[in-house]
C-alpha cells in the first residue's frame, strides 16, 4: 500500500469532495442500518455496528443521521440489502474489487458490468482477482499524533501487524478479525483515529502511466457514483511524477 496519503487525497484534489460527501453519508448510513439489522442494535454488543458508527463519526456524519439509521433497523422498516462483491479488471489489467449493498441484485450487476465495459474494463467471476488482495483492518492517524517509533510501539502493543508512516499519516494494519480490539486499544494509547475500517490491501500491484491512471480513475469514479456501490479498491501503483501530473490535470 505504498503512498497511502497521496492515494487517500487524490480524488479530493480533483474537486470531488462535496459530491462524494453526500454519497458518503448515504453509504455509511446504509452500512449502519445493515449492521444493526444483522446483529444487536447496541453498539457495545455489536463490533460491526461499533466500527460503522465510529467510521461515520470520523467522517462527520451527523449524530441524528447515525441514530436514524440504527432506529430504521430496530423499527423493522429497513430495506433488505444483499452484500455483494464484484471482481474484475480495469484498463491495462489493473485488478478491481467492488463492494456493494443492494435491494436489487440484477440492477446492480447490470450497472457494474456496464460501467466496466464502457470504461475499458472487464467484469470477471468472484475470485478472479481476489487472490491479489488481503482483507485487513486499517486504522489511520494523523502524523501529528506522534513520531514513527511511538506509533509503531503503540500499534504492536495493541496487536497490530504493521505500520506505514509518511509525512501525512500513520497507517496501521491488523488482521481483519482483530480490528475492533486493536482500534479500541489504540484509542486508549493515541486518541481517536481519523479512520477505522476493513480494507482490501493489494499484495501485488500494477503500475500505470498518466494515460492509464486517467482512464482507471474515470472507471473508479463512475463506479463510486453508483448508489449501490459501497467501496472500490484497485491494485494500481503509480510514480510520484505520474500522481503529480494527474492531480494537476
PDB file of C-alpha atoms in Angstrom:
ATOM      1  CA  UNK A   1       0.000   0.000   0.000  1.00  0.00           C
ATOM      2  CA  UNK A   2       2.763   2.397  -0.927  1.00  0.00           C
ATOM      3  CA  UNK A   3       1.908   6.061  -0.812  1.00  0.00           C
ATOM      4  CA  UNK A   4      -1.295   5.814   1.236  1.00  0.00           C
ATOM      5  CA  UNK A   5      -1.631   9.557   1.785  1.00  0.00           C
ATOM      6  CA  UNK A   6      -1.354  10.581  -1.841  1.00  0.00           C
ATOM      7  CA  UNK A   7      -3.943   7.988  -2.831  1.00  0.00           C
ATOM      8  CA  UNK A   8      -6.237   8.943   0.032  1.00  0.00           C
ATOM      9  CA  UNK A   9      -6.397  12.520  -1.176  1.00  0.00           C
ATOM     10  CA  UNK A  10      -6.166  12.255  -4.949  1.00  0.00           C
ATOM     11  CA  UNK A  11      -9.901  12.447  -5.633  1.00  0.00           C
ATOM     12  CA  UNK A  12     -10.334  15.319  -3.203  1.00  0.00           C
ATOM     13  CA  UNK A  13      -7.679  17.260  -5.100  1.00  0.00           C
ATOM     14  CA  UNK A  14      -9.741  16.654  -8.212  1.00  0.00           C
ATOM     15  CA  UNK A  15     -12.583  18.665  -6.695  1.00  0.00           C
ATOM     16  CA  UNK A  16     -14.978  15.804  -5.989  1.00  0.00           C
ATOM     17  CA  UNK A  17     -15.103  16.242  -2.220  1.00  0.00           C
ATOM     18  CA  UNK A  18     -18.543  17.870  -1.904  1.00  0.00           C
ATOM     19  CA  UNK A  19     -20.093  15.490  -4.386  1.00  0.00           C
ATOM     20  CA  UNK A  20     -18.612  12.499  -2.601  1.00  0.00           C
ATOM     21  CA  UNK A  21     -19.602  13.679   0.877  1.00  0.00           C
ATOM     22  CA  UNK A  22     -23.349  13.424   0.268  1.00  0.00           C
ATOM     23  CA  UNK A  23     -22.937   9.942  -1.173  1.00  0.00           C
ATOM     24  CA  UNK A  24     -20.603   9.002   1.674  1.00  0.00           C
ATOM     25  CA  UNK A  25     -23.241   9.888   4.267  1.00  0.00           C
ATOM     26  CA  UNK A  26     -25.786   7.757   2.417  1.00  0.00           C
ATOM     27  CA  UNK A  27     -23.442   4.779   2.084  1.00  0.00           C
ATOM     28  CA  UNK A  28     -22.374   4.932   5.721  1.00  0.00           C
ATOM     29  CA  UNK A  29     -25.994   5.138   6.832  1.00  0.00           C
ATOM     30  CA  UNK A  30     -26.737   2.014   4.813  1.00  0.00           C
ATOM     31  CA  UNK A  31     -23.819   0.162   6.444  1.00  0.00           C
ATOM     32  CA  UNK A  32     -25.024   1.208   9.913  1.00  0.00           C
ATOM     33  CA  UNK A  33     -28.574   0.034   9.187  1.00  0.00           C
ATOM     34  CA  UNK A  34     -27.382  -3.327   7.831  1.00  0.00           C
ATOM     35  CA  UNK A  35     -25.006  -3.859  10.765  1.00  0.00           C
ATOM     36  CA  UNK A  36     -27.754  -3.044  13.271  1.00  0.00           C
ATOM     37  CA  UNK A  37     -30.260  -5.274  11.492  1.00  0.00           C
ATOM     38  CA  UNK A  38     -27.892  -8.256  11.246  1.00  0.00           C
ATOM     39  CA  UNK A  39     -26.705  -8.056  14.857  1.00  0.00           C
ATOM     40  CA  UNK A  40     -27.524  -6.310  18.114  1.00  0.00           C
ATOM     41  CA  UNK A  41     -28.592  -2.645  17.762  1.00  0.00           C
ATOM     42  CA  UNK A  42     -26.493  -1.910  20.870  1.00  0.00           C
ATOM     43  CA  UNK A  43     -23.153  -0.509  19.696  1.00  0.00           C
ATOM     44  CA  UNK A  44     -21.318  -2.053  22.674  1.00  0.00           C
ATOM     45  CA  UNK A  45     -22.569  -5.562  21.800  1.00  0.00           C
ATOM     46  CA  UNK A  46     -22.095  -5.408  18.029  1.00  0.00           C
ATOM     47  CA  UNK A  47     -18.494  -4.954  16.776  1.00  0.00           C
ATOM     48  CA  UNK A  48     -19.537  -4.373  13.154  1.00  0.00           C
ATOM     49  CA  UNK A  49     -22.014  -1.689  14.193  1.00  0.00           C
ATOM     50  CA  UNK A  50     -19.466  -0.106  16.516  1.00  0.00           C
ATOM     51  CA  UNK A  51     -16.935   0.185  13.691  1.00  0.00           C
ATOM     52  CA  UNK A  52     -19.567   1.516  11.277  1.00  0.00           C
ATOM     53  CA  UNK A  53     -20.641   4.199  13.755  1.00  0.00           C
ATOM     54  CA  UNK A  54     -17.023   5.087  14.538  1.00  0.00           C
ATOM     55  CA  UNK A  55     -16.179   5.486  10.838  1.00  0.00           C
ATOM     56  CA  UNK A  56     -19.297   7.590  10.313  1.00  0.00           C
ATOM     57  CA  UNK A  57     -18.391   9.914  13.185  1.00  0.00           C
ATOM     58  CA  UNK A  58     -14.827  10.218  11.877  1.00  0.00           C
ATOM     59  CA  UNK A  59     -16.315  11.395   8.564  1.00  0.00           C
ATOM     60  CA  UNK A  60     -18.527  13.988  10.299  1.00  0.00           C
ATOM     61  CA  UNK A  61     -21.800  12.169   9.693  1.00  0.00           C
ATOM     62  CA  UNK A  62     -24.315  13.990  11.960  1.00  0.00           C
ATOM     63  CA  UNK A  63     -25.413  12.225  15.137  1.00  0.00           C
ATOM     64  CA  UNK A  64     -29.070  12.345  14.118  1.00  0.00           C
ATOM     65  CA  UNK A  65     -28.280  10.612  10.812  1.00  0.00           C
ATOM     66  CA  UNK A  66     -26.495   7.822  12.689  1.00  0.00           C
ATOM     67  CA  UNK A  67     -29.356   7.425  15.176  1.00  0.00           C
ATOM     68  CA  UNK A  68     -31.923   7.418  12.374  1.00  0.00           C
ATOM     69  CA  UNK A  69     -30.023   4.652  10.570  1.00  0.00           C
ATOM     70  CA  UNK A  70     -29.978   2.479  13.719  1.00  0.00           C
ATOM     71  CA  UNK A  71     -33.641   3.173  14.508  1.00  0.00           C
ATOM     72  CA  UNK A  72     -34.561   2.209  10.959  1.00  0.00           C
ATOM     73  CA  UNK A  73     -33.214  -1.289  11.617  1.00  0.00           C
ATOM     74  CA  UNK A  74     -34.771  -1.537  15.072  1.00  0.00           C
ATOM     75  CA  UNK A  75     -38.159  -0.438  13.762  1.00  0.00           C
ATOM     76  CA  UNK A  76     -38.144  -3.187  11.170  1.00  0.00           C
ATOM     77  CA  UNK A  77     -38.831  -0.819   8.279  1.00  0.00           C
ATOM     78  CA  UNK A  78     -35.343  -1.020   6.814  1.00  0.00           C
ATOM     79  CA  UNK A  79     -34.904  -2.262   3.281  1.00  0.00           C
ATOM     80  CA  UNK A  80     -33.416  -5.727   2.884  1.00  0.00           C
ATOM     81  CA  UNK A  81     -29.941  -5.391   1.374  1.00  0.00           C
ATOM     82  CA  UNK A  82     -27.690  -8.077  -0.069  1.00  0.00           C
ATOM     83  CA  UNK A  83     -23.939  -7.622   0.252  1.00  0.00           C
ATOM     84  CA  UNK A  84     -22.177  -8.471  -2.993  1.00  0.00           C
ATOM     85  CA  UNK A  85     -18.545  -8.350  -4.095  1.00  0.00           C
ATOM     86  CA  UNK A  86     -17.674  -7.905  -7.753  1.00  0.00           C
ATOM     87  CA  UNK A  87     -14.200  -8.510  -9.155  1.00  0.00           C
ATOM     88  CA  UNK A  88     -12.736  -7.512 -12.464  1.00  0.00           C
ATOM     89  CA  UNK A  89     -10.012  -5.791 -14.436  1.00  0.00           C
ATOM     90  CA  UNK A  90      -9.696  -2.152 -15.393  1.00  0.00           C
ATOM     91  CA  UNK A  91      -7.589  -0.570 -18.161  1.00  0.00           C
ATOM     92  CA  UNK A  92      -4.118  -2.135 -18.515  1.00  0.00           C
ATOM     93  CA  UNK A  93      -5.106  -5.123 -16.383  1.00  0.00           C
ATOM     94  CA  UNK A  94      -5.477  -3.316 -13.045  1.00  0.00           C
ATOM     95  CA  UNK A  95      -7.325  -5.523 -10.541  1.00  0.00           C
ATOM     96  CA  UNK A  96     -10.508  -4.046  -9.063  1.00  0.00           C
ATOM     97  CA  UNK A  97     -12.767  -5.135  -6.197  1.00  0.00           C
ATOM     98  CA  UNK A  98     -16.191  -3.514  -5.918  1.00  0.00           C
ATOM     99  CA  UNK A  99     -18.273  -3.977  -2.768  1.00  0.00           C
ATOM    100  CA  UNK A 100     -21.984  -3.242  -2.990  1.00  0.00           C
ATOM    101  CA  UNK A 101     -25.152  -3.316  -0.891  1.00  0.00           C
ATOM    102  CA  UNK A 102     -28.289  -3.637  -2.944  1.00  0.00           C
ATOM    103  CA  UNK A 103     -32.009  -4.343  -2.782  1.00  0.00           C
ATOM    104  CA  UNK A 104     -31.924  -5.384  -6.448  1.00  0.00           C
ATOM    105  CA  UNK A 105     -29.103  -7.709  -7.495  1.00  0.00           C
ATOM    106  CA  UNK A 106     -29.991  -7.594 -11.188  1.00  0.00           C
ATOM    107  CA  UNK A 107     -29.908  -3.789 -11.333  1.00  0.00           C
ATOM    108  CA  UNK A 108     -26.582  -3.551  -9.542  1.00  0.00           C
ATOM    109  CA  UNK A 109     -24.915  -6.322 -11.561  1.00  0.00           C
ATOM    110  CA  UNK A 110     -26.107  -4.730 -14.810  1.00  0.00           C
ATOM    111  CA  UNK A 111     -24.864  -1.270 -13.789  1.00  0.00           C
ATOM    112  CA  UNK A 112     -21.473  -2.512 -12.598  1.00  0.00           C
ATOM    113  CA  UNK A 113     -20.929  -4.648 -15.691  1.00  0.00           C
ATOM    114  CA  UNK A 114     -21.916  -1.769 -17.977  1.00  0.00           C
ATOM    115  CA  UNK A 115     -19.571   0.641 -16.173  1.00  0.00           C
ATOM    116  CA  UNK A 116     -16.642  -1.756 -16.547  1.00  0.00           C
ATOM    117  CA  UNK A 117     -17.355  -2.314 -20.246  1.00  0.00           C
ATOM    118  CA  UNK A 118     -17.820   1.387 -21.100  1.00  0.00           C
ATOM    119  CA  UNK A 119     -14.564   2.336 -19.384  1.00  0.00           C
ATOM    120  CA  UNK A 120     -12.170  -0.201 -20.850  1.00  0.00           C
ATOM    121  CA  UNK A 121     -12.599  -2.798 -18.129  1.00  0.00           C
ATOM    122  CA  UNK A 122     -13.885  -6.335 -17.849  1.00  0.00           C
ATOM    123  CA  UNK A 123     -16.023  -7.738 -15.036  1.00  0.00           C
ATOM    124  CA  UNK A 124     -14.830 -11.191 -14.001  1.00  0.00           C
ATOM    125  CA  UNK A 125     -16.038 -14.007 -11.778  1.00  0.00           C
ATOM    126  CA  UNK A 126     -15.852 -13.809  -7.998  1.00  0.00           C
ATOM    127  CA  UNK A 127     -12.313 -14.834  -7.079  1.00  0.00           C
ATOM    128  CA  UNK A 128     -10.813 -13.714 -10.384  1.00  0.00           C
ATOM    129  CA  UNK A 129      -8.701 -11.006  -8.724  1.00  0.00           C
ATOM    130  CA  UNK A 130      -9.320 -11.622  -5.016  1.00  0.00           C
ATOM    131  CA  UNK A 131      -6.031 -13.505  -4.654  1.00  0.00           C
ATOM    132  CA  UNK A 132      -4.207 -10.223  -5.358  1.00  0.00           C
ATOM    133  CA  UNK A 133      -5.585  -8.690  -2.148  1.00  0.00           C
ATOM    134  CA  UNK A 134      -5.614  -9.470   1.576  1.00  0.00           C
ATOM    135  CA  UNK A 135      -8.521  -8.499   3.839  1.00  0.00           C
ATOM    136  CA  UNK A 136      -7.125  -6.285   6.602  1.00  0.00           C
ATOM    137  CA  UNK A 137      -8.175  -3.835   9.265  1.00  0.00           C
ATOM    138  CA  UNK A 138      -6.872  -0.296   8.637  1.00  0.00           C
ATOM    139  CA  UNK A 139      -6.584   2.471  11.221  1.00  0.00           C
ATOM    140  CA  UNK A 140      -5.314   5.890  10.142  1.00  0.00           C
ATOM    141  CA  UNK A 141      -3.820   8.519  12.461  1.00  0.00           C
ATOM    142  CA  UNK A 142      -2.532  11.982  11.520  1.00  0.00           C
ATOM    143  CA  UNK A 143       1.249  12.389  11.567  1.00  0.00           C
ATOM    144  CA  UNK A 144       0.842  14.867  14.426  1.00  0.00           C
ATOM    145  CA  UNK A 145      -0.180  12.119  16.880  1.00  0.00           C
ATOM    146  CA  UNK A 146       3.471  11.145  17.392  1.00  0.00           C
ATOM    147  CA  UNK A 147       6.688  10.067  15.718  1.00  0.00           C
ATOM    148  CA  UNK A 148       7.063   6.813  13.814  1.00  0.00           C
ATOM    149  CA  UNK A 149       8.601   4.877  16.720  1.00  0.00           C
ATOM    150  CA  UNK A 150       5.924   5.969  19.179  1.00  0.00           C
ATOM    151  CA  UNK A 151       3.095   4.902  16.895  1.00  0.00           C
ATOM    152  CA  UNK A 152       4.846   1.656  15.965  1.00  0.00           C
ATOM    153  CA  UNK A 153       5.270   0.677  19.632  1.00  0.00           C
ATOM    154  CA  UNK A 154       1.655   1.529  20.455  1.00  0.00           C
ATOM    155  CA  UNK A 155       0.411  -0.401  17.423  1.00  0.00           C
ATOM    156  CA  UNK A 156       2.428  -3.538  18.181  1.00  0.00           C
ATOM    157  CA  UNK A 157       1.302  -3.486  21.802  1.00  0.00           C
ATOM    158  CA  UNK A 158      -2.289  -3.207  20.574  1.00  0.00           C
ATOM    159  CA  UNK A 159      -1.861  -6.315  18.421  1.00  0.00           C
ATOM    160  CA  UNK A 160      -1.337  -4.719  15.002  1.00  0.00           C
ATOM    161  CA  UNK A 161       0.701  -6.350  12.239  1.00  0.00           C
ATOM    162  CA  UNK A 162       2.305  -3.360  10.518  1.00  0.00           C
ATOM    163  CA  UNK A 163       2.536   0.432  10.439  1.00  0.00           C
ATOM    164  CA  UNK A 164       3.351   2.569   7.407  1.00  0.00           C
ATOM    165  CA  UNK A 165       4.241   6.171   8.197  1.00  0.00           C
ATOM    166  CA  UNK A 166       4.949   9.172   5.988  1.00  0.00           C
ATOM    167  CA  UNK A 167       4.780  12.940   6.343  1.00  0.00           C
ATOM    168  CA  UNK A 168       0.987  12.924   6.228  1.00  0.00           C
ATOM    169  CA  UNK A 169      -0.205   9.962   8.272  1.00  0.00           C
ATOM    170  CA  UNK A 170       0.430   6.774  10.203  1.00  0.00           C
ATOM    171  CA  UNK A 171      -1.474   3.842   8.693  1.00  0.00           C
ATOM    172  CA  UNK A 172      -1.859   0.839  10.990  1.00  0.00           C
ATOM    173  CA  UNK A 173      -2.775  -2.598   9.622  1.00  0.00           C
ATOM    174  CA  UNK A 174      -4.071  -5.601  11.536  1.00  0.00           C
ATOM    175  CA  UNK A 175      -5.902  -8.866  10.924  1.00  0.00           C
ATOM    176  CA  UNK A 176      -9.472  -8.189   9.821  1.00  0.00           C
ATOM    177  CA  UNK A 177     -10.859 -10.105  12.797  1.00  0.00           C
ATOM    178  CA  UNK A 178      -8.769  -8.013  15.214  1.00  0.00           C
ATOM    179  CA  UNK A 179      -9.864  -4.558  14.015  1.00  0.00           C
ATOM    180  CA  UNK A 180     -12.312  -3.900  16.845  1.00  0.00           C
ATOM    181  CA  UNK A 181      -9.825  -4.895  19.574  1.00  0.00           C
ATOM    182  CA  UNK A 182      -6.807  -3.171  18.014  1.00  0.00           C
ATOM    183  CA  UNK A 183      -8.667   0.081  17.337  1.00  0.00           C
ATOM    184  CA  UNK A 184     -10.013   0.134  20.907  1.00  0.00           C
ATOM    185  CA  UNK A 185      -6.536  -0.378  22.366  1.00  0.00           C
ATOM    186  CA  UNK A 186      -5.015   2.269  20.082  1.00  0.00           C
ATOM    187  CA  UNK A 187      -7.721   4.758  21.002  1.00  0.00           C
ATOM    188  CA  UNK A 188      -6.614   4.493  24.631  1.00  0.00           C
ATOM    189  CA  UNK A 189      -2.955   4.972  23.690  1.00  0.00           C
ATOM    190  CA  UNK A 190      -3.164   7.561  20.889  1.00  0.00           C
ATOM    191  CA  UNK A 191      -6.659   9.024  20.983  1.00  0.00           C
ATOM    192  CA  UNK A 192      -9.312   8.857  18.294  1.00  0.00           C
ATOM    193  CA  UNK A 193      -8.229   7.811  14.811  1.00  0.00           C
ATOM    194  CA  UNK A 194      -9.050   9.585  11.549  1.00  0.00           C
ATOM    195  CA  UNK A 195     -10.379   6.379  10.020  1.00  0.00           C
ATOM    196  CA  UNK A 196     -11.124   2.822  11.178  1.00  0.00           C
ATOM    197  CA  UNK A 197     -12.333   0.286   8.628  1.00  0.00           C
ATOM    198  CA  UNK A 198     -11.840  -3.005   6.807  1.00  0.00           C
ATOM    199  CA  UNK A 199      -9.944  -2.723   3.529  1.00  0.00           C
ATOM    200  CA  UNK A 200      -8.652  -4.858   0.682  1.00  0.00           C
ATOM    201  CA  UNK A 201      -4.860  -4.489   0.739  1.00  0.00           C
ATOM    202  CA  UNK A 202      -3.082  -5.328  -2.548  1.00  0.00           C
ATOM    203  CA  UNK A 203      -0.339  -7.960  -2.262  1.00  0.00           C
ATOM    204  CA  UNK A 204       0.744  -7.344  -5.855  1.00  0.00           C
ATOM    205  CA  UNK A 205       0.433  -4.153  -7.859  1.00  0.00           C
ATOM    206  CA  UNK A 206       0.107  -2.968 -11.457  1.00  0.00           C
ATOM    207  CA  UNK A 207       1.938   0.200 -12.475  1.00  0.00           C
ATOM    208  CA  UNK A 208       0.293   2.756 -14.749  1.00  0.00           C
ATOM    209  CA  UNK A 209       1.425   5.782 -16.702  1.00  0.00           C
ATOM    210  CA  UNK A 210      -0.582   9.027 -16.762  1.00  0.00           C
ATOM    211  CA  UNK A 211      -2.886   7.920 -19.583  1.00  0.00           C
ATOM    212  CA  UNK A 212      -3.616   4.605 -17.859  1.00  0.00           C
ATOM    213  CA  UNK A 213      -4.205   6.279 -14.496  1.00  0.00           C
ATOM    214  CA  UNK A 214      -6.587   8.820 -16.032  1.00  0.00           C
ATOM    215  CA  UNK A 215      -8.661   6.041 -17.637  1.00  0.00           C
ATOM    216  CA  UNK A 216      -8.662   3.985 -14.453  1.00  0.00           C
ATOM    217  CA  UNK A 217      -9.789   6.880 -12.255  1.00  0.00           C
ATOM    218  CA  UNK A 218     -12.680   7.591 -14.625  1.00  0.00           C
ATOM    219  CA  UNK A 219     -13.821   3.990 -14.143  1.00  0.00           C
ATOM    220  CA  UNK A 220     -13.356   4.151 -10.366  1.00  0.00           C
ATOM    221  CA  UNK A 221     -15.225   7.445 -10.056  1.00  0.00           C
ATOM    222  CA  UNK A 222     -18.127   6.196 -12.182  1.00  0.00           C
ATOM    223  CA  UNK A 223     -18.395   3.083 -10.012  1.00  0.00           C
ATOM    224  CA  UNK A 224     -18.284   5.170  -6.819  1.00  0.00           C
ATOM    225  CA  UNK A 225     -21.095   7.355  -8.113  1.00  0.00           C
ATOM    226  CA  UNK A 226     -23.413   4.317  -8.154  1.00  0.00           C
ATOM    227  CA  UNK A 227     -25.662   4.450  -5.088  1.00  0.00           C
ATOM    228  CA  UNK A 228     -25.392   0.670  -4.611  1.00  0.00           C
ATOM    229  CA  UNK A 229     -21.586   0.684  -4.505  1.00  0.00           C
ATOM    230  CA  UNK A 230     -20.020   0.953  -1.038  1.00  0.00           C
ATOM    231  CA  UNK A 231     -16.334   0.852  -1.951  1.00  0.00           C
ATOM    232  CA  UNK A 232     -13.933   0.410  -4.868  1.00  0.00           C
ATOM    233  CA  UNK A 233     -10.379  -0.896  -4.406  1.00  0.00           C
ATOM    234  CA  UNK A 234      -7.642  -1.266  -7.029  1.00  0.00           C
ATOM    235  CA  UNK A 235      -4.111  -2.623  -7.020  1.00  0.00           C
ATOM    236  CA  UNK A 236      -2.748   0.304  -9.021  1.00  0.00           C
ATOM    237  CA  UNK A 237       0.713   1.752  -8.436  1.00  0.00           C
ATOM    238  CA  UNK A 238       1.974   4.968  -9.993  1.00  0.00           C
ATOM    239  CA  UNK A 239       5.135   7.006  -9.631  1.00  0.00           C
ATOM    240  CA  UNK A 240       5.145  10.307  -7.757  1.00  0.00           C
ATOM    241  CA  UNK A 241       5.605  12.080 -11.080  1.00  0.00           C
ATOM    242  CA  UNK A 242       2.520  10.415 -12.596  1.00  0.00           C
ATOM    243  CA  UNK A 243       0.469  11.110  -9.459  1.00  0.00           C
ATOM    244  CA  UNK A 244       1.500  14.767  -9.511  1.00  0.00           C
ATOM    245  CA  UNK A 245       0.685  15.083 -13.202  1.00  0.00           C
ATOM    246  CA  UNK A 246      -2.754  13.532 -12.668  1.00  0.00           C
ATOM    247  CA  UNK A 247      -3.536  15.743  -9.679  1.00  0.00           C
ATOM    248  CA  UNK A 248      -2.622  18.815 -11.690  1.00  0.00           C
ATOM    249  CA  UNK A 249      -4.528  17.852 -14.805  1.00  0.00           C
TER     250      UNK A 249
END
